[in-house]
mmCIF file of C-alpha atoms in Angstrom:
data_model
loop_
_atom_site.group_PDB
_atom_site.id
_atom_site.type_symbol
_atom_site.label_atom_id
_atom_site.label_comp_id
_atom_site.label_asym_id
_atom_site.label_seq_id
_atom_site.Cartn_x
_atom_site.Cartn_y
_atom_site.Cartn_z
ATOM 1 C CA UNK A 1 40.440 -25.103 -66.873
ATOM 2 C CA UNK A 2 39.617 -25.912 -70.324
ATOM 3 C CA UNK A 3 41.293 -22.344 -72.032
ATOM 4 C CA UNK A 4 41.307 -22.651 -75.467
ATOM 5 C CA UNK A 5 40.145 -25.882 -76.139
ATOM 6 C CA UNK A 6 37.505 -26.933 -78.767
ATOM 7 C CA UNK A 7 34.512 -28.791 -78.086
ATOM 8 C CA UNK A 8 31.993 -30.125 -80.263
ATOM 9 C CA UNK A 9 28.314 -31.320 -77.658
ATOM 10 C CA UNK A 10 25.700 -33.025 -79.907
ATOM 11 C CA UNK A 11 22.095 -32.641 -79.208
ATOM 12 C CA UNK A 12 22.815 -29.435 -77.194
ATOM 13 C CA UNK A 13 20.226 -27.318 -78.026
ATOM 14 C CA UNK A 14 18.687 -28.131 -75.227
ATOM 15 C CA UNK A 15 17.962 -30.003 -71.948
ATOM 16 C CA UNK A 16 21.498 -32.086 -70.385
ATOM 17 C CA UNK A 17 23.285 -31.109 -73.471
ATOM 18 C CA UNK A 18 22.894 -27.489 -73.535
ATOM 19 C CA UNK A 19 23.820 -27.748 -69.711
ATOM 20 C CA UNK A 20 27.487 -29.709 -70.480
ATOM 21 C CA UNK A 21 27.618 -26.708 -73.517
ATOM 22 C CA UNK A 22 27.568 -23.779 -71.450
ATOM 23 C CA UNK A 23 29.450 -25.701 -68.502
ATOM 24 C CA UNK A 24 32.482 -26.431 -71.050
ATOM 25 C CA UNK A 25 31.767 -22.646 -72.368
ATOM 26 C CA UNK A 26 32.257 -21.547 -68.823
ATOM 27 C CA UNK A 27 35.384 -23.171 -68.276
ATOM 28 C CA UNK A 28 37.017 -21.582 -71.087
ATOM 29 C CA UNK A 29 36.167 -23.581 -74.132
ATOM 30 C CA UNK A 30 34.599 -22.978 -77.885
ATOM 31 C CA UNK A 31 31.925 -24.934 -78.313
ATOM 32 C CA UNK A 32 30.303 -26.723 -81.356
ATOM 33 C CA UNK A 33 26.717 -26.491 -80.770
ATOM 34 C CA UNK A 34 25.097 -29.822 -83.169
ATOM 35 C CA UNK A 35 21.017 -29.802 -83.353
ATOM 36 C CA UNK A 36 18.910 -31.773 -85.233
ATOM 37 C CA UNK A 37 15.692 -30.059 -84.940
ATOM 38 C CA UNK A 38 15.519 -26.768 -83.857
ATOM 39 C CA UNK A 39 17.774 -24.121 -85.027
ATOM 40 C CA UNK A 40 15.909 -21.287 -83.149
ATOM 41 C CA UNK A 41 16.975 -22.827 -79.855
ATOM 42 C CA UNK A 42 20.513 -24.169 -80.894
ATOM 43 C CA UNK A 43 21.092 -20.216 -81.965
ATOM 44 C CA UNK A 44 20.261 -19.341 -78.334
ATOM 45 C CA UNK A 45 22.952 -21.480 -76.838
ATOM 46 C CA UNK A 46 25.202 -19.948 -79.298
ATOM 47 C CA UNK A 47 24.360 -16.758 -78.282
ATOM 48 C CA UNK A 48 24.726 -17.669 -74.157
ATOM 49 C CA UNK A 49 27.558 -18.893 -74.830
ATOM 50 C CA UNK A 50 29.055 -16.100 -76.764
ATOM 51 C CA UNK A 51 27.340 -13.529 -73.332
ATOM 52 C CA UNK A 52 29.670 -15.819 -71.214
ATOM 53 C CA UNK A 53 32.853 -14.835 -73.690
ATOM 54 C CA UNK A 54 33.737 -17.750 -75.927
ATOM 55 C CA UNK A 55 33.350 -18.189 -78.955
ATOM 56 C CA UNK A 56 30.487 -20.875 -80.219
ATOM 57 C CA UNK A 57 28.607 -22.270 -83.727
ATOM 58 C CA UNK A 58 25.134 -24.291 -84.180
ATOM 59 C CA UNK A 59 25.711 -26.764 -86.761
ATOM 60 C CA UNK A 60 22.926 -29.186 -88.079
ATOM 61 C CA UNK A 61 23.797 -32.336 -88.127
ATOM 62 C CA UNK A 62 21.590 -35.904 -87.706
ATOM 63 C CA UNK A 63 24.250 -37.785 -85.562
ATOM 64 C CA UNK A 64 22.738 -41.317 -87.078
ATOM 65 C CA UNK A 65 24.079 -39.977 -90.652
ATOM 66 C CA UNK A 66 27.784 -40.928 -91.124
ATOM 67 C CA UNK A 67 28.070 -38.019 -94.044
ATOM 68 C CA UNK A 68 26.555 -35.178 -91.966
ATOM 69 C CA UNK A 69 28.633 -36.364 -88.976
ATOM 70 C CA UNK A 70 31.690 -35.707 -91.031
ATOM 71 C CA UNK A 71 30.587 -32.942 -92.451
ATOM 72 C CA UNK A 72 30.340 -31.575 -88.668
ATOM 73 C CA UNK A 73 33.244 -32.731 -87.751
ATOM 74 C CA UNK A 74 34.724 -30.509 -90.881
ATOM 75 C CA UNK A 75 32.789 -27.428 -90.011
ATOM 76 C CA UNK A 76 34.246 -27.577 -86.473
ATOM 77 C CA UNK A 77 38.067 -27.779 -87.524
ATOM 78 C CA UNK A 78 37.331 -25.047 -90.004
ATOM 79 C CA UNK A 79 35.974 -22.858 -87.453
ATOM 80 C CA UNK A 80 38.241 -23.876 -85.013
ATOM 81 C CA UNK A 81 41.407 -25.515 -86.219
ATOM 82 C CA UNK A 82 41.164 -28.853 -83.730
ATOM 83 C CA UNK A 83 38.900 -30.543 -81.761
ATOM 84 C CA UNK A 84 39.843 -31.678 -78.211
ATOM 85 C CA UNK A 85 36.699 -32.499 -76.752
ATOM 86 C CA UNK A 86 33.689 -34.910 -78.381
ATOM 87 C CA UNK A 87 30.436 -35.410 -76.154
ATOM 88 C CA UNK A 88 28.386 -37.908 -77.212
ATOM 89 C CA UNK A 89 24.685 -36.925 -75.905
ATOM 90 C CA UNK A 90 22.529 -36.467 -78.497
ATOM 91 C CA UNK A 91 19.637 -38.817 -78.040
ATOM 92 C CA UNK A 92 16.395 -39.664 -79.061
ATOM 93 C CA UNK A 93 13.543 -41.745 -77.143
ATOM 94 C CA UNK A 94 10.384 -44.494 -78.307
ATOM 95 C CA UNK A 95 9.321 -45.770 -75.450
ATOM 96 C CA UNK A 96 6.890 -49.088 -75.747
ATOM 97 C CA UNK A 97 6.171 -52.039 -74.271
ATOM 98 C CA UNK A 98 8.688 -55.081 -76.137
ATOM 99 C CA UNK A 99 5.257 -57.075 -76.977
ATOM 100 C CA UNK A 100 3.595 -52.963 -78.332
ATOM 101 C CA UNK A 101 7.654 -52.133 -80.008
ATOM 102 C CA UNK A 102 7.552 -51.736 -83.489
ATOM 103 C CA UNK A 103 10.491 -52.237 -85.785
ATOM 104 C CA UNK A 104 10.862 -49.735 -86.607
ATOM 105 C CA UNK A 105 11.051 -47.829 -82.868
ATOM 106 C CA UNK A 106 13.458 -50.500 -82.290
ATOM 107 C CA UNK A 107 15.864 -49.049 -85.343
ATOM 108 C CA UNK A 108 15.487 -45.394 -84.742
ATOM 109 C CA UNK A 109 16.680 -45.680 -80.962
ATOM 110 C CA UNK A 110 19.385 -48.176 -81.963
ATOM 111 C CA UNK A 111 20.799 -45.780 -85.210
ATOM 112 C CA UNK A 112 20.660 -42.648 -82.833
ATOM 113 C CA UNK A 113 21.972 -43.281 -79.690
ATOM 114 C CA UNK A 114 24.042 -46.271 -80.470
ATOM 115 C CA UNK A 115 25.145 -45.752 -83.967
ATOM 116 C CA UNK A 116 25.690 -42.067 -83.643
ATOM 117 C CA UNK A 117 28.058 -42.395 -80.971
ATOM 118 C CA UNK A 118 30.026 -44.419 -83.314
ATOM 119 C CA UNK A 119 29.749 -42.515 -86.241
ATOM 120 C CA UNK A 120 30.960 -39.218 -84.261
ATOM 121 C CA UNK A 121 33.659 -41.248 -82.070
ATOM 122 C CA UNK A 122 34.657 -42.726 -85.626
ATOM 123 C CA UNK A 123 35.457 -39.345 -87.180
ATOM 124 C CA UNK A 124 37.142 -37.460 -84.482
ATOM 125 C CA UNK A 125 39.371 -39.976 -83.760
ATOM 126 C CA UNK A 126 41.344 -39.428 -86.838
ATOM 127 C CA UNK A 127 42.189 -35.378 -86.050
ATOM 128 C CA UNK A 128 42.278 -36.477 -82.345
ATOM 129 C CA UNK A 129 45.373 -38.780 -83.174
ATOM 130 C CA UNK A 130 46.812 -36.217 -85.073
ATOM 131 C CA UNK A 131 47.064 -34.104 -82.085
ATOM 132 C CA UNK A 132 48.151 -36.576 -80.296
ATOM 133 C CA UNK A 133 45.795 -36.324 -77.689
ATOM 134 C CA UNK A 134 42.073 -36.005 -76.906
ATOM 135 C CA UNK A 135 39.022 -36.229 -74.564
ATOM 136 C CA UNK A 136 35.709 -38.275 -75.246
ATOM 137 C CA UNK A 137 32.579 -38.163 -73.016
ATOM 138 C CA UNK A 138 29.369 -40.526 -73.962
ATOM 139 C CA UNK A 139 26.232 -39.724 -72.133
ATOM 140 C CA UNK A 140 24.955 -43.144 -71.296
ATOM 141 C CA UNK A 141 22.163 -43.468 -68.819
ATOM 142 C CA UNK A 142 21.564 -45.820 -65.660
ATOM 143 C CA UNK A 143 18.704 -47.497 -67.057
ATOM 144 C CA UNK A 144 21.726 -49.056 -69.397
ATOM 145 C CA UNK A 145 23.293 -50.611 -66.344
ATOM 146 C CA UNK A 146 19.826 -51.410 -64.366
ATOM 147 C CA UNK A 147 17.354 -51.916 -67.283
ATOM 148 C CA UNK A 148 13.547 -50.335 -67.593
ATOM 149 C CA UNK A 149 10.490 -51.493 -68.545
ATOM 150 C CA UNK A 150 9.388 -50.163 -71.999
ATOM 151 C CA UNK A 151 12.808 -49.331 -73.113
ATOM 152 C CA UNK A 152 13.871 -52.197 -74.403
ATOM 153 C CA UNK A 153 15.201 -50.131 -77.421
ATOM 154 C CA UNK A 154 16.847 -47.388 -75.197
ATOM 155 C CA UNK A 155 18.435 -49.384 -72.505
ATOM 156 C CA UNK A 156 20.290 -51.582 -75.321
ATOM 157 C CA UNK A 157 21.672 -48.774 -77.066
ATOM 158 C CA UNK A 158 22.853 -47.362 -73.889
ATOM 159 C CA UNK A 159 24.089 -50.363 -72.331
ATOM 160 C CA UNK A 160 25.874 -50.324 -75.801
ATOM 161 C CA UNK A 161 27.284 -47.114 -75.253
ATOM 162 C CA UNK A 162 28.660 -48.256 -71.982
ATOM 163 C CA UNK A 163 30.698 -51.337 -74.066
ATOM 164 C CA UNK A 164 31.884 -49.278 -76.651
ATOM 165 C CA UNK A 165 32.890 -46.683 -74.464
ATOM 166 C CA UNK A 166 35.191 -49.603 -72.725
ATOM 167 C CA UNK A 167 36.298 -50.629 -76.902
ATOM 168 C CA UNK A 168 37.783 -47.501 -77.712
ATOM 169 C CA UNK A 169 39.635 -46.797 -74.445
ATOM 170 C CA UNK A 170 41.304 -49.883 -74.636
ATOM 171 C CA UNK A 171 42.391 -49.085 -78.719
ATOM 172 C CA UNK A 172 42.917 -45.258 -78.534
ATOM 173 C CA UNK A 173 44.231 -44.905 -74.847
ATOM 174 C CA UNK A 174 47.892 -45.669 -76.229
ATOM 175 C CA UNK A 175 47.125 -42.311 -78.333
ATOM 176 C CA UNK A 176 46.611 -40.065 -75.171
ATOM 177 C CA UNK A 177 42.601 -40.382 -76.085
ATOM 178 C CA UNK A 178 40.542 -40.544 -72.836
ATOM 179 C CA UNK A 179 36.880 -42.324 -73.429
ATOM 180 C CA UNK A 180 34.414 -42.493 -70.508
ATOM 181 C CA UNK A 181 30.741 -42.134 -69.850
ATOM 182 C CA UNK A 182 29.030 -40.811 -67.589
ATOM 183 C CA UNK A 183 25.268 -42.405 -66.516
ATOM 184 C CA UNK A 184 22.690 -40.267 -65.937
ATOM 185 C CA UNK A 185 20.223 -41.086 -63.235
ATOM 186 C CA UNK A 186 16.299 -38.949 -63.376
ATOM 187 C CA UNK A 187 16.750 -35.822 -64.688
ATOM 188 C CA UNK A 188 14.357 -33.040 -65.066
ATOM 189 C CA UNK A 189 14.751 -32.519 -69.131
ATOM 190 C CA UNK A 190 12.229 -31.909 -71.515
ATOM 191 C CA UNK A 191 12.397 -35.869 -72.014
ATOM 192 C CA UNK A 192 11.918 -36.909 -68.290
ATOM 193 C CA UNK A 193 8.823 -34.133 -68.208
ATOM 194 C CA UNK A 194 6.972 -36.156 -70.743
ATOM 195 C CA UNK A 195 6.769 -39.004 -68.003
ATOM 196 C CA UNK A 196 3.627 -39.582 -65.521
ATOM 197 C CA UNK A 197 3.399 -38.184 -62.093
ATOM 198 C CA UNK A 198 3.201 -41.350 -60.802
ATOM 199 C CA UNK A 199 6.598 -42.496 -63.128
ATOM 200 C CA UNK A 200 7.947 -39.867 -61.528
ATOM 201 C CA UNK A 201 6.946 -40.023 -58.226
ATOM 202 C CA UNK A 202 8.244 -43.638 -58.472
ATOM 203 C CA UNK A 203 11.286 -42.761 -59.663
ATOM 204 C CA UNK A 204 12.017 -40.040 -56.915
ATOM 205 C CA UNK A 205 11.015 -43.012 -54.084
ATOM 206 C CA UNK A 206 13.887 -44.857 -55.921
ATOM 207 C CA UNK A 207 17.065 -41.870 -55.262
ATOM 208 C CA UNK A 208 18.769 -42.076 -51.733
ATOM 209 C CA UNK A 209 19.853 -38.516 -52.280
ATOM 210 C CA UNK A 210 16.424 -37.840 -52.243
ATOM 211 C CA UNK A 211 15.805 -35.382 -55.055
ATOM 212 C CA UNK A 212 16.035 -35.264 -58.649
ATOM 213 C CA UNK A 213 18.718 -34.122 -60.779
ATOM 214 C CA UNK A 214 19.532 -30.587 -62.637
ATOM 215 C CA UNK A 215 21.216 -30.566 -65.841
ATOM 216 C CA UNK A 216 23.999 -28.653 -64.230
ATOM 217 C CA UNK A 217 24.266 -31.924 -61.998
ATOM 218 C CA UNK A 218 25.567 -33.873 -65.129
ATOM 219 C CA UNK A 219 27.843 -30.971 -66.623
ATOM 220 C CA UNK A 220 29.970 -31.081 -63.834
ATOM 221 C CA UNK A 221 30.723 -34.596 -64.634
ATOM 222 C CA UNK A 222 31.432 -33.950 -68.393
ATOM 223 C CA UNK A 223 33.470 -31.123 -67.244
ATOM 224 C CA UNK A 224 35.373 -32.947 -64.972
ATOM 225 C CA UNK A 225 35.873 -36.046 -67.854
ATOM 226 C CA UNK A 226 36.827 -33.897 -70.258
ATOM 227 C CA UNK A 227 39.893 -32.040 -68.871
ATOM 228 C CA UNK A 228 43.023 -32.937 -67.045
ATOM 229 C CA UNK A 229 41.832 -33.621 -63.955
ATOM 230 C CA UNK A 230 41.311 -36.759 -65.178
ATOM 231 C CA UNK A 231 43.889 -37.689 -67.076
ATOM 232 C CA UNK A 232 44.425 -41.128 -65.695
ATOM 233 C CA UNK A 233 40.850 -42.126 -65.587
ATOM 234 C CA UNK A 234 39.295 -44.104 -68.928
ATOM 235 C CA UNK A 235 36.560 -46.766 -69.968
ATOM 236 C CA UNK A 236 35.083 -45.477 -66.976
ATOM 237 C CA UNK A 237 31.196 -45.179 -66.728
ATOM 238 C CA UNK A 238 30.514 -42.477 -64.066
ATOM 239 C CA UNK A 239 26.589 -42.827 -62.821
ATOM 240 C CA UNK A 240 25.347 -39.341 -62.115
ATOM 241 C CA UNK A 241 21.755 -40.139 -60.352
ATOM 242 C CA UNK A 242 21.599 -39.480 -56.884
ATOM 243 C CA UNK A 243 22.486 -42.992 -55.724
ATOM 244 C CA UNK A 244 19.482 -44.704 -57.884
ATOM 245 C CA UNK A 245 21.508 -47.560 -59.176
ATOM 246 C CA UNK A 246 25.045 -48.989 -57.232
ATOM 247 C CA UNK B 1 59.407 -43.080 -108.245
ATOM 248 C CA UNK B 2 62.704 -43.005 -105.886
ATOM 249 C CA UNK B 3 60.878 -39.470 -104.908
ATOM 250 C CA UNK B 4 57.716 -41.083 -103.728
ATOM 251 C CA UNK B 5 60.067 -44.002 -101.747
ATOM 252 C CA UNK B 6 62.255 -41.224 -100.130
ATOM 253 C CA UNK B 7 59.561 -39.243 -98.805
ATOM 254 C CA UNK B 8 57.516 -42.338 -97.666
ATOM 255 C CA UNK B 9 60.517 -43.581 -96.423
ATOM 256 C CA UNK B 10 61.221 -40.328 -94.460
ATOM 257 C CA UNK B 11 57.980 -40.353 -92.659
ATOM 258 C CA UNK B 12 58.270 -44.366 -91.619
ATOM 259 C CA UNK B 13 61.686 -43.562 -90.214
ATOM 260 C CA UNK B 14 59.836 -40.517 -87.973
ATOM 261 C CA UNK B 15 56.772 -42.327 -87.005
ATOM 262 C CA UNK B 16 58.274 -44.999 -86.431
ATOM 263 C CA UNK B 17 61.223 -44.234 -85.113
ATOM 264 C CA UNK B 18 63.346 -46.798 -86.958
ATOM 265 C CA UNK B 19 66.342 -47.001 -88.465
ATOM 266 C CA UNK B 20 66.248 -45.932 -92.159
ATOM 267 C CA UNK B 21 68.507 -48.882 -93.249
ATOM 268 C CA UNK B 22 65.735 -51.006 -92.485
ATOM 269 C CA UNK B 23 62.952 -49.099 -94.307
ATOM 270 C CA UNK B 24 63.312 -51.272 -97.228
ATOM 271 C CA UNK B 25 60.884 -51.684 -100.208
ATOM 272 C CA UNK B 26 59.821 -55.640 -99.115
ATOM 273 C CA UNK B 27 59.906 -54.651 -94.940
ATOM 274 C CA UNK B 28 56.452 -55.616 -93.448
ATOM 275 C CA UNK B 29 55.039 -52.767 -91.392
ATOM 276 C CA UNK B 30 53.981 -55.112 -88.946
ATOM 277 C CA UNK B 31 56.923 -58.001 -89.051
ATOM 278 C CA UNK B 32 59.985 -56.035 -89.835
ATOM 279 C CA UNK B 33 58.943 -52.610 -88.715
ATOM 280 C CA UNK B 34 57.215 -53.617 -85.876
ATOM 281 C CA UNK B 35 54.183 -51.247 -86.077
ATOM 282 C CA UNK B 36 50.745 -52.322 -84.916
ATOM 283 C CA UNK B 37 48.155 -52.166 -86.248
ATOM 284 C CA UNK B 38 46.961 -48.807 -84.898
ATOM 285 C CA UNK B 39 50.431 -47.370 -85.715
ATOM 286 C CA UNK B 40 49.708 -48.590 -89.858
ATOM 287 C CA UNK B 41 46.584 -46.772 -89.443
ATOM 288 C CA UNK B 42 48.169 -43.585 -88.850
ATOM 289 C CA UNK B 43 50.679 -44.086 -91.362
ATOM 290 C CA UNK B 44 47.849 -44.407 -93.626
ATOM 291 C CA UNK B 45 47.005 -40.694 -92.138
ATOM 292 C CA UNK B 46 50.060 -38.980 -92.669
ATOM 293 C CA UNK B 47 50.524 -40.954 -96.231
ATOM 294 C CA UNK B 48 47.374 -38.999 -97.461
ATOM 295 C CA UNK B 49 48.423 -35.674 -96.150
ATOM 296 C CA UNK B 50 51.884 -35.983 -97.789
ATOM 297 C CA UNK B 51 50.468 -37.156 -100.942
ATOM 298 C CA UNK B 52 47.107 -35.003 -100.931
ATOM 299 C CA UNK B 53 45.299 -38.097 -101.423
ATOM 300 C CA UNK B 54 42.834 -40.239 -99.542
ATOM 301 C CA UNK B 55 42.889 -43.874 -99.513
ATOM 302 C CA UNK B 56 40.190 -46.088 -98.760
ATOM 303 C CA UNK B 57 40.087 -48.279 -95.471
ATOM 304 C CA UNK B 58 39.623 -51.045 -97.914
ATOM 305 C CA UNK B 59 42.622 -50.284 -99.507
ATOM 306 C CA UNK B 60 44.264 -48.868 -96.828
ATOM 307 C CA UNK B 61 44.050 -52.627 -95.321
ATOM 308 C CA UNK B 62 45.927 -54.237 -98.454
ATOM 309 C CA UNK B 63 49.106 -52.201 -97.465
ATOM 310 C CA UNK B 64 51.377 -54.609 -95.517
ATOM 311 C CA UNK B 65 54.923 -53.755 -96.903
ATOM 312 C CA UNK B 66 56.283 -50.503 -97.522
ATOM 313 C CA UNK B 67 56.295 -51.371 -101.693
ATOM 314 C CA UNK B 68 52.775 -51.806 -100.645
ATOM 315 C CA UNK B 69 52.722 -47.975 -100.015
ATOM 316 C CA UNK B 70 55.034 -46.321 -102.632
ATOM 317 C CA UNK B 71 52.879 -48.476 -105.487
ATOM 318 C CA UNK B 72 49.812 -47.482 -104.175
ATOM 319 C CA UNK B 73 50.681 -44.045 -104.400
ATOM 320 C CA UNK B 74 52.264 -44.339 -107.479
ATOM 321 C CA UNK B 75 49.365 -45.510 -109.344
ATOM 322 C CA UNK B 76 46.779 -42.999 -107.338
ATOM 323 C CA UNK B 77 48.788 -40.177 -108.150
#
């Protein structure tokens, strides 16, 4: 399905993007594993990846930085000679109350999830349209579309995900470059195990589908987004949450 | 300098895909060529691969014509 093709996941050491690394892996492609933190667990995807046949990388790289985002970009045409697939998903949380949110919680949200996106979208684009062609998946979330109490500075990056991901399909869809997004609902990842039992018992009263979701729920998704089954679908935001928010 | 022209001139005609009597010195990318804007852009990208050269987005901007281009890479070179 996705033979040959290179694919570069940020923030997929672990949790949803270690699940859409190993999905793509599966499905034929090389995959650039980004990190920020820790190398130890990036190095394990790596090596999963490389059980399941392909070939793979960890490269460090702090998405909000627009140098290392190049220079991650550059490692990942080195290595590979193209890059056909970007997914957006690394991601950070502060969760606060607006009247408790510093400034400063505010920015790091905001130059992470919003301004990363950018920065990586911004420096693919350019090899992308050289090929002629390419696939870009943002991880968004529903609390962008539905809003959440005490993430004032989360749901506005993500709910600027989901306009920029609408931006760029409009200006690069002439150049065969698909942009969607795909909307996580509650997902058990190391971030959504932080919550309370009662959070999350309030959030599972709020799925129709009545459970929460896997990782592997979400990699389908990106899978599906970023290979030629969907060819004719972009700008789209795809909610992946059980039913939560419609 | 005709060098620089004919091989800038050369890629304008294949991006493009204009005729090559038109590629003149004073024709507007946008106006007389009728490129968009995300067609100048890439241009721009193929410019700095012929040339080995990078140009800035701020410059890249100033480059309406195709004079525009050769001087720019003449004087970058």
């Amino acid at each position: 399905m996705l033979d040959g093709k290179v694919a570069l996941v940020t923030g997929a050491s672990r949790g949803i993007g270690r699940a859409i690394a190993l999905e793509l892996a599966q499905k034929g492609a090389n995959v650039v594993v980004n990190y920020a933190g820790s190398q130890e667990r990036a190095e394990s995807v790596v090596q999963e990846i490389q059980d399941l046949g392909q070939e793979a990388i960890a490269v460090k790289a702090n998405v909000a930085n627009a140098d290392e985002v190049k220079q991650l970009v550059k490692s990942t045409t080195d290595q590979f000679g193209s890059i056909d697939i970007l997914v957006n998903n690394a991601g950070i949380t502060r969760d606060n109350l607006l009247m408790r949110m510093k400034e400063d919680e505010f920015d790091d949200v905001i130059e992470t999830n919003l301004k990363g996106v950018f920065n990586c979208i911004k420096t693919v684009t350019r090899p992308m349209m050289k090929q002629r062609g390419g696939k870009i998946v943002n991880v968004a979330s529903v609390v962008g579309v539905s809003g959440n109490p005490g993430q004032t500075n989360y749901v506005a990056a993500k709910a600027g995900v989901i306009g920029m991901t609408k931006s760029v399909a409009k200006e690069l869809a002439a150049r065969h470059i698909n942009v969607n997004a795909v909307a996580p609902g509650f997902i058990t990842t190391d971030m959504t195990d932080a919550l309370s039992e009662e959070a999350k018992q309030g959030m599972h009263d709020m799925i129709p589908l009545n459970r929460l979701g896997e990782p592997e729920d979400v990699a389908k998704v990106v899978r599906f987004l970023a290979s030629s089954d969907s060819d004719y679908i972009t700008g789209q935001t795809i909610h992946v949450d059980g039913g939560m928010v419609m | 300098m005709a060098d620089v022209f004919d091989r800038v001139k050369q890629i304008i005609v294949e991006r493009l895909d204009v005729d090559e009597a038109k590629v003149t010195k004073e024709a507007s990318f946008k106006d007389d060529l009728e490129a968009d804007s995300l067609d100048v852009v890439e241009l721009v990208m193929e410019l700095e691969d012929e040339f080995d050269m990078e140009i800035s987005d701020e410059d890249a901007e100033k480059i309406q014509t195709v004079g525009d281009a050769v001087d720019y890479i003449d004087s970058n070179q």
